[in-house]
Amino acid sequence: MGVRVRFAPSPTGPLHIGGVRTALYNYLFAKKLGGTMVLRIEDTDSTRYVPGAEEYIFEALRWSGIAVDEGVEQGGPHVPYRQSERREIYLRYALQLVESGHAYYAFDTPEELEAARAGAGETFSYNHAVRERLATSLRLAPEEVRQRIDRGDQWVIRFKMPANETIEMHDLIRGDVRVNSSTLDDKVLYKSADRLPTYHLANIVDDHLMEITHVIRGEEWLPSLPLHYMLYRAFGWSETQPLFAHLPLILKPVGQGKLSKRDGDKMGFPVFPLEWRSAEGEVSRGYREDGYLPEAFVNMLALLGWNPGTEQEIFSMEQLVEAFSLERVGKSGARFDPEKARWFNAQYLHTMDNDVLGTLLQPVALSHGFECPAELASRIAALVKERATFVGELWGLCSFLFVAPESYDEKSVARFWREESPARIADLREVLTTVQPFTASALEQAITGWIEQGGYNMGQIMNPLRLTIIGTSRGPSLYDICDILGRDETLRRIDRALSLLP
Ligand code: GLU
């Protein structure tokens, strides 16, 4: 059987970028090995369910280009892929474990549990040391157990974690891991109150039924691994249990600990792929809405925890699939760098097709009242994209092509507009009336020729000229600017500046 991986998010809110990275690594791993990517929605914790979170997950994966083979939207041989629609399946398996002695009923009321906790102080743990003394099917007579269930008492099924056993596990990233079972408690597997399994049971049963071969998930699930191993063993599924890989945390840009929404709010970057509006009306920024290109976002995420072993940083999705391996995923946390995220976006923006960028620019120009034909938009994009990090910055970088300067940057004037400047620019203006054709290359030739002939230096002429045409001393090539503006507009701007500047 081929490789089968799954991304199994719980719809408890917007997917954090760490979740997208988990999905991405699953996807890359599966694609590299010609395997199958399953998307399963783990929504058995009804108290934490958040409306809209599921659609958010689908949309975030779509936007990121992470294609799912089987799942809630795609269907597949193991439908349904939403755990809340599989509820009948889980009770059967929970009962199987009770029958085989690996699990038991517990009837403790919240008050009883509270009392047990209070009696034990802070160290209370529902485990081998106390379970025989509590209201469980381990202590009660079978008839009483039956009676309590029949009369509608609330119950849960708990896993009977054996005492003092060394559980030996293997993680593809961390290597061998051992835990003594006495340190673990008897986790709840199923609850009569909502007739739903907990995460642990549903997760193991589904990974088994869906024939998952590799579980690639966040490090926060490592503490659950011993229980998961024990569950596979209790079911008699150890032979076919998946291999596990726990991914390192994504760390805060500065300081200790895991990257959180608060870090993003404080430092001004998103920690979610898409914008999210909570029911309370709180808006969390998204990479998409902040103007990130999905390819740049994915490239940045891929390198947060994995490295190719070379200096290469720019990877298309195909190249990531080709290069990815779990062996090169690090054990220690990967520090998030918001500057680097911007850098990735800039790299992708700079290599983006000018025609495509032009079509993004056209509506923005129109919204400012300027009709911009496709060919011109494309030329403008080519001219200014190198200076932009986000598509949204393009207009600010090129608006001077549409709107003549209203005023002249004071610092630039002080620095570059010398006493002789008006006369020089007036002379140069005459040259510009004759340049044929009025193109960047012809302009360059004519202007540099004239400068040389006059024995001037470049800056002495070009800085004031730029000032007259765009109002500042910075910007892209002036020859290209004049070419785009055309002769009439160029001369008009020079005339205006000559009448306004000292
Ligand atoms: N439902 C879990 C989550 O929300 C899945 C953990 C796992 O992949 O086993 O992350």
PDB file of N, CA, C and O in Angstrom, residues 202-263:
ATOM      1  N   ALA A 202     -11.017   8.769  18.781  1.00  0.00           N
ATOM      2  CA  ALA A 202     -11.448   9.015  17.406  1.00  0.00           C
ATOM      3  C   ALA A 202     -10.238   9.057  16.471  1.00  0.00           C
ATOM      4  O   ALA A 202     -10.262   8.513  15.364  1.00  0.00           O
ATOM      5  N   ASN A 203      -9.179   9.682  16.939  1.00  0.00           N
ATOM      6  CA  ASN A 203      -7.977   9.846  16.138  1.00  0.00           C
ATOM      7  C   ASN A 203      -7.340   8.500  15.787  1.00  0.00           C
ATOM      8  O   ASN A 203      -6.992   8.229  14.635  1.00  0.00           O
ATOM      9  N   ILE A 204      -7.209   7.642  16.800  1.00  0.00           N
ATOM     10  CA  ILE A 204      -6.573   6.331  16.574  1.00  0.00           C
ATOM     11  C   ILE A 204      -7.454   5.444  15.693  1.00  0.00           C
ATOM     12  O   ILE A 204      -7.000   4.818  14.743  1.00  0.00           O
ATOM     13  N   VAL A 205      -8.737   5.423  16.000  1.00  0.00           N
ATOM     14  CA  VAL A 205      -9.661   4.579  15.227  1.00  0.00           C
ATOM     15  C   VAL A 205      -9.660   5.030  13.760  1.00  0.00           C
ATOM     16  O   VAL A 205      -9.568   4.209  12.841  1.00  0.00           O
ATOM     17  N   ASP A 206      -9.724   6.327  13.553  1.00  0.00           N
ATOM     18  CA  ASP A 206      -9.780   6.819  12.172  1.00  0.00           C
ATOM     19  C   ASP A 206      -8.460   6.629  11.435  1.00  0.00           C
ATOM     20  O   ASP A 206      -8.450   6.285  10.253  1.00  0.00           O
ATOM     21  N   ASP A 207      -7.356   6.875  12.110  1.00  0.00           N
ATOM     22  CA  ASP A 207      -6.072   6.651  11.431  1.00  0.00           C
ATOM     23  C   ASP A 207      -5.965   5.187  11.015  1.00  0.00           C
ATOM     24  O   ASP A 207      -5.454   4.868   9.937  1.00  0.00           O
ATOM     25  N   HIS A 208      -6.489   4.295  11.866  1.00  0.00           N
ATOM     26  CA  HIS A 208      -6.458   2.879  11.526  1.00  0.00           C
ATOM     27  C   HIS A 208      -7.398   2.585  10.346  1.00  0.00           C
ATOM     28  O   HIS A 208      -6.982   2.004   9.344  1.00  0.00           O
ATOM     29  N   LEU A 209      -8.650   3.029  10.476  1.00  0.00           N
ATOM     30  CA  LEU A 209      -9.628   2.717   9.427  1.00  0.00           C
ATOM     31  C   LEU A 209      -9.267   3.379   8.097  1.00  0.00           C
ATOM     32  O   LEU A 209      -9.525   2.837   7.034  1.00  0.00           O
ATOM     33  N   MET A 210      -8.665   4.537   8.178  1.00  0.00           N
ATOM     34  CA  MET A 210      -8.310   5.261   6.946  1.00  0.00           C
ATOM     35  C   MET A 210      -6.933   4.848   6.420  1.00  0.00           C
ATOM     36  O   MET A 210      -6.400   5.476   5.509  1.00  0.00           O
ATOM     37  N   GLU A 211      -6.377   3.827   7.053  1.00  0.00           N
ATOM     38  CA  GLU A 211      -5.116   3.228   6.597  1.00  0.00           C
ATOM     39  C   GLU A 211      -3.980   4.246   6.463  1.00  0.00           C
ATOM     40  O   GLU A 211      -3.232   4.257   5.483  1.00  0.00           O
ATOM     41  N   ILE A 212      -3.893   5.108   7.487  1.00  0.00           N
ATOM     42  CA  ILE A 212      -2.846   6.132   7.492  1.00  0.00           C
ATOM     43  C   ILE A 212      -1.497   5.462   7.785  1.00  0.00           C
ATOM     44  O   ILE A 212      -1.376   4.655   8.707  1.00  0.00           O
ATOM     45  N   THR A 213      -0.496   5.812   6.976  1.00  0.00           N
ATOM     46  CA  THR A 213       0.820   5.188   7.156  1.00  0.00           C
ATOM     47  C   THR A 213       1.784   6.092   7.940  1.00  0.00           C
ATOM     48  O   THR A 213       2.714   5.590   8.570  1.00  0.00           O
ATOM     49  N   HIS A 214       1.579   7.422   7.836  1.00  0.00           N
ATOM     50  CA  HIS A 214       2.480   8.353   8.526  1.00  0.00           C
ATOM     51  C   HIS A 214       1.664   9.458   9.176  1.00  0.00           C
ATOM     52  O   HIS A 214       0.862  10.101   8.501  1.00  0.00           O
ATOM     53  N   VAL A 215       1.903   9.655  10.458  1.00  0.00           N
ATOM     54  CA  VAL A 215       1.260  10.758  11.170  1.00  0.00           C
ATOM     55  C   VAL A 215       2.303  11.863  11.343  1.00  0.00           C
ATOM     56  O   VAL A 215       3.303  11.675  12.039  1.00  0.00           O
ATOM     57  N   ILE A 216       2.087  12.976  10.658  1.00  0.00           N
ATOM     58  CA  ILE A 216       3.009  14.115  10.760  1.00  0.00           C
ATOM     59  C   ILE A 216       2.209  15.242  11.400  1.00  0.00           C
ATOM     60  O   ILE A 216       1.221  15.699  10.839  1.00  0.00           O
ATOM     61  N   ARG A 217       2.604  15.625  12.612  1.00  0.00           N
ATOM     62  CA  ARG A 217       1.806  16.615  13.340  1.00  0.00           C
ATOM     63  C   ARG A 217       2.696  17.422  14.268  1.00  0.00           C
ATOM     64  O   ARG A 217       3.880  17.132  14.418  1.00  0.00           O
ATOM     65  N   GLY A 218       2.080  18.406  14.907  1.00  0.00           N
ATOM     66  CA  GLY A 218       2.855  19.317  15.746  1.00  0.00           C
ATOM     67  C   GLY A 218       3.374  18.658  17.008  1.00  0.00           C
ATOM     68  O   GLY A 218       2.822  17.678  17.513  1.00  0.00           O
ATOM     69  N   GLU A 219       4.447  19.232  17.519  1.00  0.00           N
ATOM     70  CA  GLU A 219       5.118  18.732  18.707  1.00  0.00           C
ATOM     71  C   GLU A 219       4.197  18.668  19.932  1.00  0.00           C
ATOM     72  O   GLU A 219       4.411  17.876  20.845  1.00  0.00           O
ATOM     73  N   GLU A 220       3.163  19.512  19.946  1.00  0.00           N
ATOM     74  CA  GLU A 220       2.277  19.525  21.112  1.00  0.00           C
ATOM     75  C   GLU A 220       1.554  18.194  21.294  1.00  0.00           C
ATOM     76  O   GLU A 220       0.982  17.933  22.352  1.00  0.00           O
ATOM     77  N   TRP A 221       1.619  17.329  20.289  1.00  0.00           N
ATOM     78  CA  TRP A 221       0.955  16.019  20.415  1.00  0.00           C
ATOM     79  C   TRP A 221       1.898  14.921  20.876  1.00  0.00           C
ATOM     80  O   TRP A 221       1.473  13.790  21.084  1.00  0.00           O
ATOM     81  N   LEU A 222       3.160  15.261  21.051  1.00  0.00           N
ATOM     82  CA  LEU A 222       4.133  14.254  21.494  1.00  0.00           C
ATOM     83  C   LEU A 222       3.741  13.628  22.837  1.00  0.00           C
ATOM     84  O   LEU A 222       3.843  12.412  23.007  1.00  0.00           O
ATOM     85  N   PRO A 223       3.256  14.422  23.805  1.00  0.00           N
ATOM     86  CA  PRO A 223       2.846  13.817  25.083  1.00  0.00           C
ATOM     87  C   PRO A 223       1.697  12.806  24.935  1.00  0.00           C
ATOM     88  O   PRO A 223       1.498  11.972  25.817  1.00  0.00           O
ATOM     89  N   SER A 224       0.967  12.872  23.844  1.00  0.00           N
ATOM     90  CA  SER A 224      -0.125  11.899  23.632  1.00  0.00           C
ATOM     91  C   SER A 224       0.377  10.607  23.003  1.00  0.00           C
ATOM     92  O   SER A 224      -0.356   9.621  22.932  1.00  0.00           O
ATOM     93  N   LEU A 225       1.616  10.640  22.530  1.00  0.00           N
ATOM     94  CA  LEU A 225       2.115   9.480  21.772  1.00  0.00           C
ATOM     95  C   LEU A 225       2.102   8.165  22.569  1.00  0.00           C
ATOM     96  O   LEU A 225       1.687   7.140  22.031  1.00  0.00           O
ATOM     97  N   PRO A 226       2.527   8.183  23.854  1.00  0.00           N
ATOM     98  CA  PRO A 226       2.487   6.909  24.596  1.00  0.00           C
ATOM     99  C   PRO A 226       1.075   6.317  24.641  1.00  0.00           C
ATOM    100  O   PRO A 226       0.894   5.109  24.425  1.00  0.00           O
ATOM    101  N   LEU A 227       0.094   7.147  24.906  1.00  0.00           N
ATOM    102  CA  LEU A 227      -1.285   6.658  24.926  1.00  0.00           C
ATOM    103  C   LEU A 227      -1.664   6.099  23.558  1.00  0.00           C
ATOM    104  O   LEU A 227      -2.302   5.041  23.463  1.00  0.00           O
ATOM    105  N   HIS A 228      -1.260   6.789  22.521  1.00  0.00           N
ATOM    106  CA  HIS A 228      -1.616   6.324  21.181  1.00  0.00           C
ATOM    107  C   HIS A 228      -0.963   4.966  20.889  1.00  0.00           C
ATOM    108  O   HIS A 228      -1.588   4.060  20.350  1.00  0.00           O
ATOM    109  N   TYR A 229       0.278   4.819  21.302  1.00  0.00           N
ATOM    110  CA  TYR A 229       0.941   3.512  21.153  1.00  0.00           C
ATOM    111  C   TYR A 229       0.152   2.436  21.899  1.00  0.00           C
ATOM    112  O   TYR A 229      -0.051   1.330  21.396  1.00  0.00           O
ATOM    113  N   MET A 230      -0.245   2.782  23.134  1.00  0.00           N
ATOM    114  CA  MET A 230      -0.958   1.803  23.956  1.00  0.00           C
ATOM    115  C   MET A 230      -2.321   1.470  23.367  1.00  0.00           C
ATOM    116  O   MET A 230      -2.792   0.335  23.462  1.00  0.00           O
ATOM    117  N   LEU A 231      -2.959   2.458  22.764  1.00  0.00           N
ATOM    118  CA  LEU A 231      -4.253   2.201  22.135  1.00  0.00           C
ATOM    119  C   LEU A 231      -4.085   1.257  20.937  1.00  0.00           C
ATOM    120  O   LEU A 231      -4.860   0.313  20.764  1.00  0.00           O
ATOM    121  N   TYR A 232      -3.077   1.507  20.134  1.00  0.00           N
ATOM    122  CA  TYR A 232      -2.846   0.596  18.995  1.00  0.00           C
ATOM    123  C   TYR A 232      -2.632  -0.822  19.508  1.00  0.00           C
ATOM    124  O   TYR A 232      -3.156  -1.795  18.971  1.00  0.00           O
ATOM    125  N   ARG A 233      -1.875  -0.936  20.590  1.00  0.00           N
ATOM    126  CA  ARG A 233      -1.585  -2.267  21.135  1.00  0.00           C
ATOM    127  C   ARG A 233      -2.858  -2.908  21.666  1.00  0.00           C
ATOM    128  O   ARG A 233      -3.132  -4.072  21.402  1.00  0.00           O
ATOM    129  N   ALA A 234      -3.658  -2.125  22.392  1.00  0.00           N
ATOM    130  CA  ALA A 234      -4.881  -2.667  22.979  1.00  0.00           C
ATOM    131  C   ALA A 234      -5.855  -3.161  21.895  1.00  0.00           C
ATOM    132  O   ALA A 234      -6.556  -4.156  22.077  1.00  0.00           O
ATOM    133  N   PHE A 235      -5.873  -2.463  20.790  1.00  0.00           N
ATOM    134  CA  PHE A 235      -6.752  -2.890  19.692  1.00  0.00           C
ATOM    135  C   PHE A 235      -6.157  -4.054  18.897  1.00  0.00           C
ATOM    136  O   PHE A 235      -6.836  -4.656  18.078  1.00  0.00           O
ATOM    137  N   GLY A 236      -4.876  -4.321  19.127  1.00  0.00           N
ATOM    138  CA  GLY A 236      -4.213  -5.376  18.347  1.00  0.00           C
ATOM    139  C   GLY A 236      -3.806  -4.871  16.970  1.00  0.00           C
ATOM    140  O   GLY A 236      -3.727  -5.642  16.012  1.00  0.00           O
ATOM    141  N   TRP A 237      -3.560  -3.560  16.867  1.00  0.00           N
ATOM    142  CA  TRP A 237      -3.219  -2.958  15.568  1.00  0.00           C
ATOM    143  C   TRP A 237      -1.753  -2.526  15.485  1.00  0.00           C
ATOM    144  O   TRP A 237      -1.396  -1.778  14.571  1.00  0.00           O
ATOM    145  N   SER A 238      -0.939  -2.966  16.439  1.00  0.00           N
ATOM    146  CA  SER A 238       0.449  -2.456  16.463  1.00  0.00           C
ATOM    147  C   SER A 238       1.183  -2.714  15.150  1.00  0.00           C
ATOM    148  O   SER A 238       1.991  -1.888  14.711  1.00  0.00           O
ATOM    149  N   GLU A 239       0.907  -3.870  14.565  1.00  0.00           N
ATOM    150  CA  GLU A 239       1.598  -4.240  13.317  1.00  0.00           C
ATOM    151  C   GLU A 239       1.427  -3.198  12.222  1.00  0.00           C
ATOM    152  O   GLU A 239       2.341  -2.965  11.439  1.00  0.00           O
ATOM    153  N   THR A 240       0.234  -2.622  12.168  1.00  0.00           N
ATOM    154  CA  THR A 240      -0.046  -1.682  11.062  1.00  0.00           C
ATOM    155  C   THR A 240      -0.095  -0.236  11.534  1.00  0.00           C
ATOM    156  O   THR A 240      -0.547   0.633  10.808  1.00  0.00           O
ATOM    157  N   GLN A 241       0.352  -0.004  12.763  1.00  0.00           N
ATOM    158  CA  GLN A 241       0.237   1.382  13.255  1.00  0.00           C
ATOM    159  C   GLN A 241       1.133   2.310  12.431  1.00  0.00           C
ATOM    160  O   GLN A 241       2.181   1.894  11.931  1.00  0.00           O
ATOM    161  N   PRO A 242       0.684   3.559  12.264  1.00  0.00           N
ATOM    162  CA  PRO A 242       1.475   4.472  11.427  1.00  0.00           C
ATOM    163  C   PRO A 242       2.813   4.828  12.066  1.00  0.00           C
ATOM    164  O   PRO A 242       3.009   4.643  13.265  1.00  0.00           O
ATOM    165  N   LEU A 243       3.718   5.353  11.257  1.00  0.00           N
ATOM    166  CA  LEU A 243       4.961   5.923  11.776  1.00  0.00           C
ATOM    167  C   LEU A 243       4.654   7.376  12.159  1.00  0.00           C
ATOM    168  O   LEU A 243       3.785   7.997  11.566  1.00  0.00           O
ATOM    169  N   PHE A 244       5.376   7.870  13.158  1.00  0.00           N
ATOM    170  CA  PHE A 244       5.065   9.206  13.675  1.00  0.00           C
ATOM    171  C   PHE A 244       6.213  10.183  13.450  1.00  0.00           C
ATOM    172  O   PHE A 244       7.387   9.796  13.567  1.00  0.00           O
ATOM    173  N   ALA A 245       5.838  11.416  13.162  1.00  0.00           N
ATOM    174  CA  ALA A 245       6.831  12.496  13.061  1.00  0.00           C
ATOM    175  C   ALA A 245       6.228  13.731  13.710  1.00  0.00           C
ATOM    176  O   ALA A 245       5.177  14.204  13.277  1.00  0.00           O
ATOM    177  N   HIS A 246       6.867  14.201  14.764  1.00  0.00           N
ATOM    178  CA  HIS A 246       6.370  15.393  15.469  1.00  0.00           C
ATOM    179  C   HIS A 246       7.218  16.605  15.111  1.00  0.00           C
ATOM    180  O   HIS A 246       8.428  16.618  15.334  1.00  0.00           O
ATOM    181  N   LEU A 247       6.561  17.605  14.534  1.00  0.00           N
ATOM    182  CA  LEU A 247       7.252  18.774  13.987  1.00  0.00           C
ATOM    183  C   LEU A 247       7.607  19.769  15.085  1.00  0.00           C
ATOM    184  O   LEU A 247       6.845  19.945  16.029  1.00  0.00           O
ATOM    185  N   PRO A 248       8.748  20.440  14.936  1.00  0.00           N
ATOM    186  CA  PRO A 248       9.161  21.417  15.958  1.00  0.00           C
ATOM    187  C   PRO A 248       8.208  22.606  15.999  1.00  0.00           C
ATOM    188  O   PRO A 248       7.527  22.911  15.020  1.00  0.00           O
ATOM    189  N   LEU A 249       8.208  23.265  17.125  1.00  0.00           N
ATOM    190  CA  LEU A 249       7.359  24.447  17.295  1.00  0.00           C
ATOM    191  C   LEU A 249       7.848  25.599  16.412  1.00  0.00           C
ATOM    192  O   LEU A 249       9.023  25.657  16.068  1.00  0.00           O
ATOM    193  N   ILE A 250       6.929  26.493  16.112  1.00  0.00           N
ATOM    194  CA  ILE A 250       7.322  27.762  15.505  1.00  0.00           C
ATOM    195  C   ILE A 250       7.422  28.750  16.663  1.00  0.00           C
ATOM    196  O   ILE A 250       6.466  28.937  17.418  1.00  0.00           O
ATOM    197  N   LEU A 251       8.599  29.339  16.821  1.00  0.00           N
ATOM    198  CA  LEU A 251       8.865  30.184  17.991  1.00  0.00           C
ATOM    199  C   LEU A 251       8.645  31.670  17.709  1.00  0.00           C
ATOM    200  O   LEU A 251       8.694  32.113  16.563  1.00  0.00           O
ATOM    201  N   LYS A 252       8.434  32.409  18.770  1.00  0.00           N
ATOM    202  CA  LYS A 252       8.299  33.866  18.710  1.00  0.00           C
ATOM    203  C   LYS A 252       9.517  34.483  18.028  1.00  0.00           C
ATOM    204  O   LYS A 252      10.622  33.956  18.171  1.00  0.00           O
ATOM    205  N   PRO A 253       9.338  35.651  17.381  1.00  0.00           N
ATOM    206  CA  PRO A 253      10.498  36.322  16.763  1.00  0.00           C
ATOM    207  C   PRO A 253      11.570  36.681  17.796  1.00  0.00           C
ATOM    208  O   PRO A 253      12.748  36.589  17.521  1.00  0.00           O
ATOM    209  N   VAL A 254      11.136  37.087  18.988  1.00  0.00           N
ATOM    210  CA  VAL A 254      12.096  37.363  20.054  1.00  0.00           C
ATOM    211  C   VAL A 254      11.597  36.755  21.354  1.00  0.00           C
ATOM    212  O   VAL A 254      10.394  36.619  21.554  1.00  0.00           O
ATOM    213  N   GLY A 255      12.527  36.360  22.196  1.00  0.00           N
ATOM    214  CA  GLY A 255      12.138  35.810  23.494  1.00  0.00           C
ATOM    215  C   GLY A 255      11.808  34.332  23.394  1.00  0.00           C
ATOM    216  O   GLY A 255      12.058  33.684  22.386  1.00  0.00           O
ATOM    217  N   GLN A 256      11.221  33.841  24.483  1.00  0.00           N
ATOM    218  CA  GLN A 256      10.981  32.400  24.634  1.00  0.00           C
ATOM    219  C   GLN A 256       9.565  32.033  24.219  1.00  0.00           C
ATOM    220  O   GLN A 256       8.653  32.820  24.392  1.00  0.00           O
ATOM    221  N   GLY A 257       9.409  30.823  23.748  1.00  0.00           N
ATOM    222  CA  GLY A 257       8.075  30.266  23.578  1.00  0.00           C
ATOM    223  C   GLY A 257       7.529  30.322  22.172  1.00  0.00           C
ATOM    224  O   GLY A 257       8.154  30.818  21.238  1.00  0.00           O
ATOM    225  N   LYS A 258       6.321  29.776  22.117  1.00  0.00           N
ATOM    226  CA  LYS A 258       5.670  29.505  20.842  1.00  0.00           C
ATOM    227  C   LYS A 258       5.054  30.785  20.264  1.00  0.00           C
ATOM    228  O   LYS A 258       4.546  31.626  21.003  1.00  0.00           O
ATOM    229  N   LEU A 259       5.127  30.920  18.951  1.00  0.00           N
ATOM    230  CA  LEU A 259       4.563  32.087  18.264  1.00  0.00           C
ATOM    231  C   LEU A 259       3.069  32.190  18.541  1.00  0.00           C
ATOM    232  O   LEU A 259       2.329  31.229  18.365  1.00  0.00           O
ATOM    233  N   SER A 260       2.633  33.361  18.967  1.00  0.00           N
ATOM    234  CA  SER A 260       1.218  33.509  19.278  1.00  0.00           C
ATOM    235  C   SER A 260       0.636  34.725  18.565  1.00  0.00           C
ATOM    236  O   SER A 260       1.368  35.569  18.045  1.00  0.00           O
ATOM    237  N   LYS A 261      -0.674  34.784  18.586  1.00  0.00           N
ATOM    238  CA  LYS A 261      -1.368  35.909  17.958  1.00  0.00           C
ATOM    239  C   LYS A 261      -0.914  37.230  18.586  1.00  0.00           C
ATOM    240  O   LYS A 261      -0.788  38.235  17.914  1.00  0.00           O
ATOM    241  N   ARG A 262      -0.660  37.166  19.885  1.00  0.00           N
ATOM    242  CA  ARG A 262      -0.213  38.381  20.589  1.00  0.00           C
ATOM    243  C   ARG A 262       1.091  38.927  20.001  1.00  0.00           C
ATOM    244  O   ARG A 262       1.252  40.144  19.852  1.00  0.00           O
ATOM    245  N   ASP A 263       2.006  38.007  19.648  1.00  0.00           N
ATOM    246  CA  ASP A 263       3.272  38.464  19.036  1.00  0.00           C
ATOM    247  C   ASP A 263       2.985  39.214  17.744  1.00  0.00           C
ATOM    248  O   ASP A 263       3.582  40.252  17.462  1.00  0.00           O
TER     249      ASP A 263
END
